[in-house]
Tab-separated table of N, CA and C in Angstrom:
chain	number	residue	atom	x	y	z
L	1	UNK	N	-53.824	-16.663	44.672
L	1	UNK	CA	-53.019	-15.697	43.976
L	1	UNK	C	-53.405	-14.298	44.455
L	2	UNK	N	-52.146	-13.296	44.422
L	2	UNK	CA	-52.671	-12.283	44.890
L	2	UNK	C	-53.090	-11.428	43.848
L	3	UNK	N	-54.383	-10.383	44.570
L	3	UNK	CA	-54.326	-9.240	43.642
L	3	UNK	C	-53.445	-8.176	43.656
L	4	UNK	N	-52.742	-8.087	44.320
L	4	UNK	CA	-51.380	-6.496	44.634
L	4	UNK	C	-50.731	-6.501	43.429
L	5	UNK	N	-50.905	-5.816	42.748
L	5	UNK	CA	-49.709	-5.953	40.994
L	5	UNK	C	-49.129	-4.589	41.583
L	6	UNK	N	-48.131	-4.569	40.608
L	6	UNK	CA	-46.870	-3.197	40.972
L	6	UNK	C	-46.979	-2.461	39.463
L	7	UNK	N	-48.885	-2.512	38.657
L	7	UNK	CA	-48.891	-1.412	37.866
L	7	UNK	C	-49.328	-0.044	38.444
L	8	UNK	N	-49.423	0.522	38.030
L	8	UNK	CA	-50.005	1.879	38.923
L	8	UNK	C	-49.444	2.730	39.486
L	9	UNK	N	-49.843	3.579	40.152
L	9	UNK	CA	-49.229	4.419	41.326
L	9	UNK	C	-49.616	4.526	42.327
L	10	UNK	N	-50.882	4.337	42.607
L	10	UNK	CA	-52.131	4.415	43.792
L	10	UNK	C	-52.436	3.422	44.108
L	11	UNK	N	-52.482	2.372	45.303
L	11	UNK	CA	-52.494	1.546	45.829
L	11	UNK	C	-53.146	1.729	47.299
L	12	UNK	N	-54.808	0.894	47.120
L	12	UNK	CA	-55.346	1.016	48.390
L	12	UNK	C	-54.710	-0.111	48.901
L	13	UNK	N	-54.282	-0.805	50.523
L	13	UNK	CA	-54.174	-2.041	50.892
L	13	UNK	C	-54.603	-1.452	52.208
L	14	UNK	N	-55.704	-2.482	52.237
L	14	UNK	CA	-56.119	-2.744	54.072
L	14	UNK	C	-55.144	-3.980	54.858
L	15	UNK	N	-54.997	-3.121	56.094
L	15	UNK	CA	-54.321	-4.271	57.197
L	15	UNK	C	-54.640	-4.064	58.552
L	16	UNK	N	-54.221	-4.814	59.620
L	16	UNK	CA	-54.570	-4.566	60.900
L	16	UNK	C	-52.987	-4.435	61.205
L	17	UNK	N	-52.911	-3.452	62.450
L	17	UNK	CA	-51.758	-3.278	62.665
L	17	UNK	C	-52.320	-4.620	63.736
L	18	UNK	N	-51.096	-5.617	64.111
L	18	UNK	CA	-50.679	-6.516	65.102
L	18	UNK	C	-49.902	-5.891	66.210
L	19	UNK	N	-48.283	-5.320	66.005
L	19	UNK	CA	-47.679	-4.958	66.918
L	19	UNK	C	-47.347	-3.269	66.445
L	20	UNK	N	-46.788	-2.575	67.453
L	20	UNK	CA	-46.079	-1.761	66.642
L	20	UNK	C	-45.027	-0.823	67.952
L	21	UNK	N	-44.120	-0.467	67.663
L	21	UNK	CA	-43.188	-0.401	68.741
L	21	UNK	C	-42.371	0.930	67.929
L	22	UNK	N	-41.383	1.748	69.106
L	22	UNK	CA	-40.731	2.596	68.594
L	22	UNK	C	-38.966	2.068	68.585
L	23	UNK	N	-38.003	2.364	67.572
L	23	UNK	CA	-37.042	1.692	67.664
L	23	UNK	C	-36.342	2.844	68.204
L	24	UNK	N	-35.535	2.712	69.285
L	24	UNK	CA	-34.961	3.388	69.679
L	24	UNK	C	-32.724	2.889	70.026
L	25	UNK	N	-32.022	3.856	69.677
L	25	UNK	CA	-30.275	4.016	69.464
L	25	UNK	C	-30.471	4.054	71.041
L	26	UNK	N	-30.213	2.655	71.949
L	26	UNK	CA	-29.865	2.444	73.309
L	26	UNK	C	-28.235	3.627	73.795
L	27	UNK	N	-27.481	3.740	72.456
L	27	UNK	CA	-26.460	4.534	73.687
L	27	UNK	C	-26.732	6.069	73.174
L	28	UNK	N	-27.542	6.364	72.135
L	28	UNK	CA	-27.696	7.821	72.105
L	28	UNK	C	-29.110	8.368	72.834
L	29	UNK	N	-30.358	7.318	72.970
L	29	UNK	CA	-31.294	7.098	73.352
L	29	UNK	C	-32.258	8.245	72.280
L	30	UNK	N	-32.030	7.898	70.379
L	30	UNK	CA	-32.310	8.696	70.024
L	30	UNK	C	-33.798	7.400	69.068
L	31	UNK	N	-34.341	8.146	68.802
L	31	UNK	CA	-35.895	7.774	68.019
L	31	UNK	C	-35.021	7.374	66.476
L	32	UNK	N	-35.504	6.327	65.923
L	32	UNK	CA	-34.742	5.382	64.741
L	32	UNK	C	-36.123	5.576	64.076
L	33	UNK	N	-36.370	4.883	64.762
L	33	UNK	CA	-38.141	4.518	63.606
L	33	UNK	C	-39.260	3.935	64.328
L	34	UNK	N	-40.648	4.300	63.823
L	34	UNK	CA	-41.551	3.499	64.203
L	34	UNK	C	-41.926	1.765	63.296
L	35	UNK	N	-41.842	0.866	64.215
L	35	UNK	CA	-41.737	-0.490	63.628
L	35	UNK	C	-42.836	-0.939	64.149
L	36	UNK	N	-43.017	-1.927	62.430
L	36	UNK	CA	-44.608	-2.487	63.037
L	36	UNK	C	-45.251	-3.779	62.221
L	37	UNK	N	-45.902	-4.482	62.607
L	37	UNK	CA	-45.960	-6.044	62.128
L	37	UNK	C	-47.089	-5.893	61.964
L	38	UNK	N	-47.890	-5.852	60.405
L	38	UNK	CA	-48.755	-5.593	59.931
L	38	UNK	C	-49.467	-7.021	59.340
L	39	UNK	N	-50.847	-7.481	59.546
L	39	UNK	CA	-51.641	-8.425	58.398
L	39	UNK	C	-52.750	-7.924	57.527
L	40	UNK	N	-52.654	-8.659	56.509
L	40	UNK	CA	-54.066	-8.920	55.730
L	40	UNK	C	-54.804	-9.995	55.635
L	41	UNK	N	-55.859	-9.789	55.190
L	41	UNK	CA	-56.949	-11.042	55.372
L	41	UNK	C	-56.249	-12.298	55.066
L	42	UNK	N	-55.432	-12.338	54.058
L	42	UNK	CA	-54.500	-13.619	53.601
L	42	UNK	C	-53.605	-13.720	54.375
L	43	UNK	N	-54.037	-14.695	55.330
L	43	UNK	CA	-52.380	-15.009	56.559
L	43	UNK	C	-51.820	-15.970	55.962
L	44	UNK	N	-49.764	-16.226	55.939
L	44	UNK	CA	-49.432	-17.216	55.549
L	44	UNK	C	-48.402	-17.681	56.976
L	45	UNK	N	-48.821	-18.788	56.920
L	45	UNK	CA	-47.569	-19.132	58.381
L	45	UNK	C	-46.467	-19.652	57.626
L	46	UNK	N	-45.129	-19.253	58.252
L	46	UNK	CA	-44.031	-19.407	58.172
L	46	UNK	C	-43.666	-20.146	59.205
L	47	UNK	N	-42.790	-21.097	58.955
L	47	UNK	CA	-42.558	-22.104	59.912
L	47	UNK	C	-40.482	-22.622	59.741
L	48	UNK	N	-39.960	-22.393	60.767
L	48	UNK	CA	-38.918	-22.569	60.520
L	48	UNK	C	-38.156	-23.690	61.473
């Protein structure tokens, strides 16, 4: 079970960033967002 509850306002969470990439609009060639695939100590595999 996790500990993350949604009382509060302040929320420490540790993670390792895995990937992280910039998204970029191919026909304006403009900056969207920085994207990024984050874990915590609790890995769950998803399997499809």
């Amino acid at each position: 079970m996790s500990d993350l509850t949604t009382r509060g306002q302040n929320w420490n969470i540790q993670v390792k960033v895995m990937r992280m990439w910039d998204s970029v609009n191919p026909t304006t060639d403009e900056f969207i967002s920085l994207d990024m695939i984050l874990m915590d100590e609790q890995v769950c595999f998803l399997i499809y």
